[in-house]
Short mmCIF file of C-alpha atoms in Angstrom, two decimals:
data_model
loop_
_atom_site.label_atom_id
_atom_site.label_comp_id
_atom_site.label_asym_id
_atom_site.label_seq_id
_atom_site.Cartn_x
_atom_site.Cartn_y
_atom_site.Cartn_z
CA UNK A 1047 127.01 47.32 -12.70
CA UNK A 1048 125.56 44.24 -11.32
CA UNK A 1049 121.71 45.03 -9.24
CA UNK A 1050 122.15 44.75 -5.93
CA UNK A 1051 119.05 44.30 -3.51
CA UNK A 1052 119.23 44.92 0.61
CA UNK A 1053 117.51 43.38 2.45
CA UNK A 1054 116.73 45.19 6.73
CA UNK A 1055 115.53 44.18 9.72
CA UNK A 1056 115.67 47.15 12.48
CA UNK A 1057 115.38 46.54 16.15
CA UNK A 1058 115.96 49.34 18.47
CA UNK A 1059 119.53 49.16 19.27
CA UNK A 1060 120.15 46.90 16.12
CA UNK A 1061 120.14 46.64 12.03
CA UNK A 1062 119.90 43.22 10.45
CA UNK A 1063 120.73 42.94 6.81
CA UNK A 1064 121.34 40.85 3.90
CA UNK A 1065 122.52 41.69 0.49
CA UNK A 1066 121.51 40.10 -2.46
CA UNK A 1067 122.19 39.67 -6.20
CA UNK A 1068 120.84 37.49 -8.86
CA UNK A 1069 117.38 39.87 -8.98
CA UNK A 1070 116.00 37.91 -11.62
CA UNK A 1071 115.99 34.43 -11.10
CA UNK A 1072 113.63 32.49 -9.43
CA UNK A 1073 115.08 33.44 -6.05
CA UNK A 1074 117.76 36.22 -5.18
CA UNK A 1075 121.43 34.98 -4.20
CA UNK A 1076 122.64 36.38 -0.83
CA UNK A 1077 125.75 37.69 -0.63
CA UNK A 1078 126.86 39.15 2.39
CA UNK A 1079 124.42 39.06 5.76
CA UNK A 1080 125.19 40.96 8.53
CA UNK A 1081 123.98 43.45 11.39
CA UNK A 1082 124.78 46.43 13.46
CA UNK A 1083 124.68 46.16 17.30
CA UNK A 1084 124.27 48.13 20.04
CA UNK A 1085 123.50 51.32 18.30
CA UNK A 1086 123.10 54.26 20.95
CA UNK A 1087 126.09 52.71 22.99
CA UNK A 1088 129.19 50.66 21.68
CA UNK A 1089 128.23 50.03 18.42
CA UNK A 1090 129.78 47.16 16.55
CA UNK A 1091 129.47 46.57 12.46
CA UNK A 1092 129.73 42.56 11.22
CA UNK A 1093 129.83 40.82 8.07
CA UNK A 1094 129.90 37.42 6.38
CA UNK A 1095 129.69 35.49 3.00
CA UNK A 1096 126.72 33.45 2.96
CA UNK A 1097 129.29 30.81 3.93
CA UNK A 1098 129.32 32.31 7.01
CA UNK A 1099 132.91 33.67 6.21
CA UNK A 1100 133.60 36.82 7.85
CA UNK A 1101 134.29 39.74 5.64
CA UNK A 1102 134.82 42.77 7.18
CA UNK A 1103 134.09 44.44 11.43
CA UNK A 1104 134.48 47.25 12.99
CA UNK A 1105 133.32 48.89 16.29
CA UNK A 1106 132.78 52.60 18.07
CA UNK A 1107 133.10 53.65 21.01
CA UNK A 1108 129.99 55.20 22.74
CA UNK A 1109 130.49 58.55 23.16
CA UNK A 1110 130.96 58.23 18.80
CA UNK A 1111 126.92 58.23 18.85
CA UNK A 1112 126.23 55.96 16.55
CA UNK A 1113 123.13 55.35 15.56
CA UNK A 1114 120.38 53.56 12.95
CA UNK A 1115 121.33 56.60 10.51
CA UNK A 1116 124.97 56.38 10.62
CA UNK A 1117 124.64 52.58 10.54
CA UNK A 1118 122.25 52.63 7.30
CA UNK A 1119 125.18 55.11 5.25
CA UNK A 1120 127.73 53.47 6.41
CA UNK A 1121 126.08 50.08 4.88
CA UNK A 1122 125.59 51.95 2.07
CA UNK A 1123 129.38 53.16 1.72
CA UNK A 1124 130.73 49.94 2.50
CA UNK A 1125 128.76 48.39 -0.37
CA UNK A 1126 130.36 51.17 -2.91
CA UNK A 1127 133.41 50.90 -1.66
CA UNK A 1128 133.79 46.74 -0.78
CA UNK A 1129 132.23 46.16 -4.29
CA UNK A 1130 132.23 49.15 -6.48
CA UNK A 1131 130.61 47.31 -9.59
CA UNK A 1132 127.77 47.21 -7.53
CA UNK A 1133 124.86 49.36 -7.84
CA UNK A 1134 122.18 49.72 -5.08
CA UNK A 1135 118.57 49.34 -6.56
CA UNK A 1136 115.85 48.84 -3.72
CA UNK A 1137 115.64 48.25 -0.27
CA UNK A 1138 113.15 45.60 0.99
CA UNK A 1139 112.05 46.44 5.12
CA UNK A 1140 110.64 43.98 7.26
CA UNK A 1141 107.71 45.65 8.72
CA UNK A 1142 105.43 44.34 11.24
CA UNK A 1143 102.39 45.58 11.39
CA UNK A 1144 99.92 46.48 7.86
CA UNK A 1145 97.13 46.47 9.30
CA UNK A 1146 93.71 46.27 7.12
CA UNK A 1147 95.16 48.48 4.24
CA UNK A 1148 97.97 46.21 2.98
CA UNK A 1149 97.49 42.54 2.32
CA UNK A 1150 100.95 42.36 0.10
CA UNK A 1151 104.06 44.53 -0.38
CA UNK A 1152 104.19 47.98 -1.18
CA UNK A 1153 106.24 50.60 -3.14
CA UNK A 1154 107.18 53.15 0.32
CA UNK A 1155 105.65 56.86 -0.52
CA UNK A 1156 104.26 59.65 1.31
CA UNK A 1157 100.79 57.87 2.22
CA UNK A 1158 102.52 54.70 2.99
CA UNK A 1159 104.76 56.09 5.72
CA UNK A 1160 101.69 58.17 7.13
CA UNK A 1161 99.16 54.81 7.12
CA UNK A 1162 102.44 52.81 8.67
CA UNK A 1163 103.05 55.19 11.60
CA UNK A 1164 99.45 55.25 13.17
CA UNK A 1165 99.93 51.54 13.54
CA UNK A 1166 102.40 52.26 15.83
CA UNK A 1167 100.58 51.11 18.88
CA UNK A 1168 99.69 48.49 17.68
CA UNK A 1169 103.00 47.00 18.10
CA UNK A 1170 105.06 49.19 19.88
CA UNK A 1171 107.93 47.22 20.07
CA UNK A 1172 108.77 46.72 16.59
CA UNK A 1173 107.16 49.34 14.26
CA UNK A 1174 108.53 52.69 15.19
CA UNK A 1175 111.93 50.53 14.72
CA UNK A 1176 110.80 49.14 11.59
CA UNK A 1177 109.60 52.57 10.19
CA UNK A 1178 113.46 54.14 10.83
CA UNK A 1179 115.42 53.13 8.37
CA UNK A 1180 112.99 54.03 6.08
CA UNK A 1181 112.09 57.59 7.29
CA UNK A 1182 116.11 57.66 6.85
CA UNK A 1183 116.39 55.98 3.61
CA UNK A 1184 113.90 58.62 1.90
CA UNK A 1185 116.11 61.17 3.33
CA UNK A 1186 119.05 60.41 2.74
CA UNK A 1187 118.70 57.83 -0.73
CA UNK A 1188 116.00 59.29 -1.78
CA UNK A 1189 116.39 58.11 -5.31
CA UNK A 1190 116.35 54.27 -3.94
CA UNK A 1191 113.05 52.54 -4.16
CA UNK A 1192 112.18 50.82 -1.11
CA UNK A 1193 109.51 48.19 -0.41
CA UNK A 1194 107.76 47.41 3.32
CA UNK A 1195 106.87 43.64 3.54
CA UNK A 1196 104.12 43.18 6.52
CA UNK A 1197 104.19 40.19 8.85
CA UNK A 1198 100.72 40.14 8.76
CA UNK A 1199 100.12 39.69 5.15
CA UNK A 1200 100.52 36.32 5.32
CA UNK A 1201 97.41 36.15 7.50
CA UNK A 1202 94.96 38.35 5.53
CA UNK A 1203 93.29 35.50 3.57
CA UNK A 1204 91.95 34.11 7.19
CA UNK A 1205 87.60 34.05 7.27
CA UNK A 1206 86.20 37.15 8.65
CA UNK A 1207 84.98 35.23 11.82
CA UNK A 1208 88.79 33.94 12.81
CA UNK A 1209 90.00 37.19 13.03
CA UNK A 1210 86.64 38.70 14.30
CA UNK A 1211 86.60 39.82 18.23
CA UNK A 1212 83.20 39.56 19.96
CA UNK A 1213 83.20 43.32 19.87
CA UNK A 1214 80.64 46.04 19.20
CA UNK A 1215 80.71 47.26 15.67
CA UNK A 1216 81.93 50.24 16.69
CA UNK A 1217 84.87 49.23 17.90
CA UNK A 1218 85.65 46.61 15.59
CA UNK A 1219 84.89 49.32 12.56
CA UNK A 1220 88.25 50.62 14.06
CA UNK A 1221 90.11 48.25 13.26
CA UNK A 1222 90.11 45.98 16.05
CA UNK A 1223 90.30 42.37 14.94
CA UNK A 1224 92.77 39.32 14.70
CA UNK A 1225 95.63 40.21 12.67
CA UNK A 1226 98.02 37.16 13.64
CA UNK A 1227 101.92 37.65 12.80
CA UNK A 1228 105.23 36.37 11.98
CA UNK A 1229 103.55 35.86 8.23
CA UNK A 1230 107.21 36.07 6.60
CA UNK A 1231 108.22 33.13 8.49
CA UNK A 1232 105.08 31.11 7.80
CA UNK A 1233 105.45 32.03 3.85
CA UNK A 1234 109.13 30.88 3.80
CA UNK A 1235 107.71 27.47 5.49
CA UNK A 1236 104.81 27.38 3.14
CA UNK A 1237 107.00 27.73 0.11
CA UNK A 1238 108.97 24.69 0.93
CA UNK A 1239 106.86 22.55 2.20
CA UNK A 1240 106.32 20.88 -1.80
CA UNK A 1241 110.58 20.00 -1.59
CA UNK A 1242 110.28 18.93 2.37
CA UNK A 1243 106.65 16.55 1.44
CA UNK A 1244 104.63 16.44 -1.19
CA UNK A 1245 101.39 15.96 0.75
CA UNK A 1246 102.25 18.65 3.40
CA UNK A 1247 101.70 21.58 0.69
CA UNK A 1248 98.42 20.61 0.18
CA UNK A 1249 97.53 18.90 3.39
CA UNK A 1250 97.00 20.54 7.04
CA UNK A 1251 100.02 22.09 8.84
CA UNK A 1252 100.32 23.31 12.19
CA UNK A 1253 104.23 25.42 11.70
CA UNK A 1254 105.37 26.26 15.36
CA UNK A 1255 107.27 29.95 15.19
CA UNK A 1256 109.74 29.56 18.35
CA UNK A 1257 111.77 32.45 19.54
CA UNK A 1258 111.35 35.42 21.60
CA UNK A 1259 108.56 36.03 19.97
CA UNK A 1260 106.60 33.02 19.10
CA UNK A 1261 103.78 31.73 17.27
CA UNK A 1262 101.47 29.11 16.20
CA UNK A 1263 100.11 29.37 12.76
CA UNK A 1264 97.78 26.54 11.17
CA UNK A 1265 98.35 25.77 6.91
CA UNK A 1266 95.87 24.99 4.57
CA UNK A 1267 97.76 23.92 1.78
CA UNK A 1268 99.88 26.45 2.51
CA UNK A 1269 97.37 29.37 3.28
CA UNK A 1270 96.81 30.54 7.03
CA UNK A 1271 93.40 29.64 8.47
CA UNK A 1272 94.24 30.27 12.28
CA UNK A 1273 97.01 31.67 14.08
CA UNK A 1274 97.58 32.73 17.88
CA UNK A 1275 98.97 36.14 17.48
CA UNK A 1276 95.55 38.86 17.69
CA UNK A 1277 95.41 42.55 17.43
CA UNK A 1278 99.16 42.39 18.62
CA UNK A 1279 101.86 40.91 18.68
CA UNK A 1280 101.22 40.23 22.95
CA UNK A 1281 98.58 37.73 21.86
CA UNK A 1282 98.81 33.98 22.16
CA UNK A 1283 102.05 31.65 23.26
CA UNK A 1284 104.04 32.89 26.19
CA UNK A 1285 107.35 34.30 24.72
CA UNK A 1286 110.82 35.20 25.85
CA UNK A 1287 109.66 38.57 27.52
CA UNK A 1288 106.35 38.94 26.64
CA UNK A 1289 103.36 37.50 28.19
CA UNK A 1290 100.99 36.18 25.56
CA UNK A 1291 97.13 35.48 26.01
CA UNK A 1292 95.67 36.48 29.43
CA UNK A 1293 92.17 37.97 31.03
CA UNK A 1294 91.99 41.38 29.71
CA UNK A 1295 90.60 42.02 33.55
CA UNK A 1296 94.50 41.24 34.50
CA UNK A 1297 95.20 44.53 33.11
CA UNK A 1298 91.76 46.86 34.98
CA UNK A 1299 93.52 44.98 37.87
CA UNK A 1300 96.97 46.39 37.37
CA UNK A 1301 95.58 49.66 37.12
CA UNK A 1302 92.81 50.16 39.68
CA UNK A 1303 93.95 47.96 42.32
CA UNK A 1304 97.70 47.71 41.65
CA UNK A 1305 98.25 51.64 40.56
CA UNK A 1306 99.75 51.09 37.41
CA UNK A 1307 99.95 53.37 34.58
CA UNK A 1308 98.75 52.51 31.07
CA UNK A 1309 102.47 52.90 30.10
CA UNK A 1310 103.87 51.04 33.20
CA UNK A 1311 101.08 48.03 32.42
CA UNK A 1312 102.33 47.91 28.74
CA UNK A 1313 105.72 47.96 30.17
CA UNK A 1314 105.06 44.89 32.34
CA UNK A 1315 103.10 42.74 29.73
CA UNK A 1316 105.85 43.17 26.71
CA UNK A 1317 109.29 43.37 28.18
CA UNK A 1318 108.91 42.04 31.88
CA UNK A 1319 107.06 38.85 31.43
CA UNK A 1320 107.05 35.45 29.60
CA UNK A 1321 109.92 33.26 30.21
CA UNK A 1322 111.88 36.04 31.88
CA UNK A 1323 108.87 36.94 33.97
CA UNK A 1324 108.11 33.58 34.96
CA UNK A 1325 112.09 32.27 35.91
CA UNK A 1326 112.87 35.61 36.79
CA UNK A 1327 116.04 35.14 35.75
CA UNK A 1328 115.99 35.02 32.11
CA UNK A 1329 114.26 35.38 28.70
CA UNK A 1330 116.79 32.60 26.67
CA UNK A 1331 116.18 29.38 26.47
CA UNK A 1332 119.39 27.71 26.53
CA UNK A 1333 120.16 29.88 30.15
CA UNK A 1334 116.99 28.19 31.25
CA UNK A 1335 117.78 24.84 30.05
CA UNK A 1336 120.85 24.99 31.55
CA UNK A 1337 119.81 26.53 35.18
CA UNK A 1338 116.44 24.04 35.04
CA UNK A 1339 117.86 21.16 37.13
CA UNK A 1340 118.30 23.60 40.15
CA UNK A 1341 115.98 26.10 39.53
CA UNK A 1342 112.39 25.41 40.15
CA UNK A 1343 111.32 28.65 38.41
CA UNK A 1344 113.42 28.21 35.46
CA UNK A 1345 111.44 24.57 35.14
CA UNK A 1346 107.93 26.05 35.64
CA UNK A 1347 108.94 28.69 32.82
CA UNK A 1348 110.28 25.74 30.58
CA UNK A 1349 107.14 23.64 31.29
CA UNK A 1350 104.31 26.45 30.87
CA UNK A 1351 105.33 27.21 27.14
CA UNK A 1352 105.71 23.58 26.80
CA UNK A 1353 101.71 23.28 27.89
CA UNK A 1354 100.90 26.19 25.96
CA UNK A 1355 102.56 25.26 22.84
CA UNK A 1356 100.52 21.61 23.42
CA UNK A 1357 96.80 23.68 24.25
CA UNK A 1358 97.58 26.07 21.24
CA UNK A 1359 98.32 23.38 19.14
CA UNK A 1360 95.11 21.56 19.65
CA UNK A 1361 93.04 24.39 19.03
CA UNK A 1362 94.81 24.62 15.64
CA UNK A 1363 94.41 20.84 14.95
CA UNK A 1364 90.24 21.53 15.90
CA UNK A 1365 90.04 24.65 13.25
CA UNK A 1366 92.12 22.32 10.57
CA UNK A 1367 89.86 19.42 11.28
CA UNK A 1368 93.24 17.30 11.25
CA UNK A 1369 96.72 17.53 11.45
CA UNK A 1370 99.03 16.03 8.60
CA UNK A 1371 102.12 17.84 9.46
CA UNK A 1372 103.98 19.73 12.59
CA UNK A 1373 106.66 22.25 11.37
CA UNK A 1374 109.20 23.79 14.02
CA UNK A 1375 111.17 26.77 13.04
CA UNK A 1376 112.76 29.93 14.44
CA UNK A 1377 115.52 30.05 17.51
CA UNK A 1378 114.02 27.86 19.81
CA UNK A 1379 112.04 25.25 17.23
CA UNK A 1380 115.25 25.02 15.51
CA UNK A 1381 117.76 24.55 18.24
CA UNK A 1382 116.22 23.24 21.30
CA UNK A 1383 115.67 19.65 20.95
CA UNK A 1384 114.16 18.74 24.44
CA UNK A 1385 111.15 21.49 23.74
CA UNK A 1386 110.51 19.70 20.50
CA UNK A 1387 110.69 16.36 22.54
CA UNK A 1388 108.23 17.78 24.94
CA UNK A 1389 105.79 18.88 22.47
CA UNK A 1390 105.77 15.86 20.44
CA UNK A 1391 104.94 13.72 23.34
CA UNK A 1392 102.35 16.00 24.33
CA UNK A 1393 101.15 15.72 21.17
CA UNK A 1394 100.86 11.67 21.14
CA UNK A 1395 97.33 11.53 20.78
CA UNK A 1396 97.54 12.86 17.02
CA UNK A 1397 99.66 9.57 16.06
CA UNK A 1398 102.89 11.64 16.06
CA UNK A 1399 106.10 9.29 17.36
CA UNK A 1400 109.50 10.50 17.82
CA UNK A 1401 112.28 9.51 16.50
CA UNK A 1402 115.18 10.78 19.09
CA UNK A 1403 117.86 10.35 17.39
CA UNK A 1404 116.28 12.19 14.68
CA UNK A 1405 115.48 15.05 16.95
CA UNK A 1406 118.96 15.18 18.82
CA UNK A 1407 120.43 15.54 15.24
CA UNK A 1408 118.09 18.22 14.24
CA UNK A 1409 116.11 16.60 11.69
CA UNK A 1410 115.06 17.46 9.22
CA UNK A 1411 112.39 15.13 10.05
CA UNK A 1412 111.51 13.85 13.64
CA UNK A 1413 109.02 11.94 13.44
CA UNK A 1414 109.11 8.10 13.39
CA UNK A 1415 105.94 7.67 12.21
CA UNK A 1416 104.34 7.83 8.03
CA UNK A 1417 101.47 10.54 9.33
CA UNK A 1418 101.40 12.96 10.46
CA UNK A 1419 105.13 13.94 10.28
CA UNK A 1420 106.94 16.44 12.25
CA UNK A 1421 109.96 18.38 10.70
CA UNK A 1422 112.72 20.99 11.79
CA UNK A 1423 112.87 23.90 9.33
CA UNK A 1424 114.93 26.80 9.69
CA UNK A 1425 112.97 29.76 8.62
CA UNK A 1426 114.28 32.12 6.13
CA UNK A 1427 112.02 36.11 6.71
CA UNK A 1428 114.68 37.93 4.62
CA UNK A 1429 114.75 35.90 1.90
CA UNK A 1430 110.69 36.20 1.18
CA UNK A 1431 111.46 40.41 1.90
CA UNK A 1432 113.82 39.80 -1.14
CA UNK A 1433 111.35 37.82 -3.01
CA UNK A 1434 108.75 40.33 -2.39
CA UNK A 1435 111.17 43.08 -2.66
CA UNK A 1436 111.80 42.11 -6.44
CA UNK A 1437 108.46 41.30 -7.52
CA UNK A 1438 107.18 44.66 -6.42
CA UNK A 1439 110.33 46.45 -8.10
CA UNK A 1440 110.05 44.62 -11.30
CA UNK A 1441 106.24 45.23 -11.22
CA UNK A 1442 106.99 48.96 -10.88
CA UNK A 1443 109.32 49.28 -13.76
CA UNK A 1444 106.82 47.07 -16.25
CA UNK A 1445 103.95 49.35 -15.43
CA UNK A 1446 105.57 52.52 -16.19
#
């Protein structure tokens, strides 16, 4: 039966996946990719080739209750029963937060799962999610090894003083520091930065993560020194719902003078704010694009991640002592040409020069200019999960 590795991604009313094969080459084949949507409600079940073919859908009604543990098994049967030569040997989880204890991917047991779930608040939005499937997994497969792979990984070879708060010891003894995130992006763009330019995988990066959650991270040849993202995932650029840096007094305000609750505050800051908080109409960028010409607060939304991408940026450049390359990636980097634009010109002063037509195609490369170089990369998180997801499993098996 040929090894088959799956690759998840769980949200709280969705499961991302990928399948792969081909466990021991230098990188897995997917398969099939694919995802589960609004679990809780009316639930719907898609999959394609990695050509992007549909293979197979399917959808519930609400009152069916489906939910992340129905979705995993059914995943599970359709693999058996799609492709019965196929036999399921590890799952690899995308897993936000590791805090201090895990600077690489880990083999899932009992003190794994207990270290995980007290870094719960530390990124509320995406950990209790992330910690699901598995919690299921162990239940249900319990005979499947599975393997968490930590955005902040990626990040853990920083100094101690860029991820250091100005913080009594005390406090930072518990674990209060700079973590920075979105590492499984920035290790896909480090890894191909040799094939995309030589001199960029050895040189000084500055790779621009730009989606609903977005992220500046500056490369080293090819190892983070800086990145925007802090303790949380709040931290740094403005995002699609969340509102990145601000005064920490923003938040005494909201509760002593604004009666807040801590929960209500938290509410506020991740899911009411950034571009949706700004336009007030919407956290995508192609709605604001498209409403910007008559709708002053869809523009100001536009043009204040535009400046902050431009500040962040500089502070990178200043801890890199340079800039040889500018990387975009993620939903907005990849596919919204007129934020790239902006950026690029706001960026002039580096010696970066657009080429538009360039741009309007999507690159690769935009930039007109021999250095520094700007490029469009799509980012590729599960893929490094099934890298990781591998190496760990094979490591495993060697050892015993």
């Amino acid at each position: 039966m040929r090894p088959t590795l799956v690759v998840l991604n769980a949200g709280s009313s969705s499961l991302k996946f990928q399948v792969f094969d081909r466990l021991d080459d230098v990188d897995p084949k997917v398969v099939w990719k694919g995802q589960y949507e609004g679990l809780g409600q009316r639930a719907r079940f898609r999959v394609a080739r990695d050509t992007a073919a549909i293979v197979d859908e399917a959808q519930w009604a609400a009152e069916e209750g489906v939910d992340h543990e129905f979705a995993l098994m059914h995943l599970v049967t359709w693999l058996q029963q799609y492709r019965n030569e196929r036999k399921l040997v590890a799952i690899g989880h995308r897993v936000v937060h590791g805090g201090d204890a895990y600077a690489a991917p880990v083999l899932v047991d009992d003190e794994v799962v207990a270290r995980l779930e007290t870094l719960s608040p530390l990124a509320p939005l995406h950990q209790p999610h992330n910690l699901q499937p598995i919690a299921i997994a162990r239940r249900r497969i319990p005979d499947v090894p599975q393997v968490a792979c930590f955005d902040t990984a990626f990040h853990h070879n920083q100094t101690e003083i860029a991820t250091m708060y100005a913080l009594p010891k005390d406090i930072r003894d518990r674990g209060v520091r700079r973590y920075g995130f979105h590492g499984l992006s920035y290790d896909y763009i480090a890894s191909v930065l040799e094939d995309t330019d030589p001199r960029l995988a050895s040189g000084r990066v500055v790779a621009a993560h730009l989606g609903n959650g977005a992220s500046l991270c500056a490369l080293s040849g090819g190892v983070s020194l800086a990145t925007t993202m802090g303790f949380s995932a709040l931290d740094g650029l403005p995002m699609g719902t969340r509102c990145g840096a601000i005064d920490a007094s923003v938040v005494f305000y909201m509760l002593r003078e604004m009666g807040h609750t801590a929960e209500e505050a938290e509410r506020v800051l991740y899911t009411q704010s950034g571009l949706l908080g700004v336009s007030g109409l919407s956290n995508d960028m192609r709605t604001l694009r498209r409403e910007a010409p008559s709708n002053a607060d869809a523009r100001k939304a536009i043009d204040l991640f535009v400046y902050r991408i431009i500040r962040e940026t500089g502070s990178l450049i200043a801890a890199l002592g340079g800039i040889d390359g500018l990387i975009f990636t993620a939903g907005i980097g990849e596919n919204d040409a007129a934020t790239r634009a902006a950026v690029v010109a706001g960026l002039s002063w580096t010696g970066l020069t657009l080429d538009e037509a360039a741009n309007t195609a999507g690159g690769p490369r935009i930039s007109s200019s021999a250095s520094p170089s700007a490029w469009v990369i799509p980012t590729n998180e599960e893929l490094v999960i099934a890298r990781q997801t591998r190496d760990v499993i094979n490591a495993a098996r060697h050892s015993v």
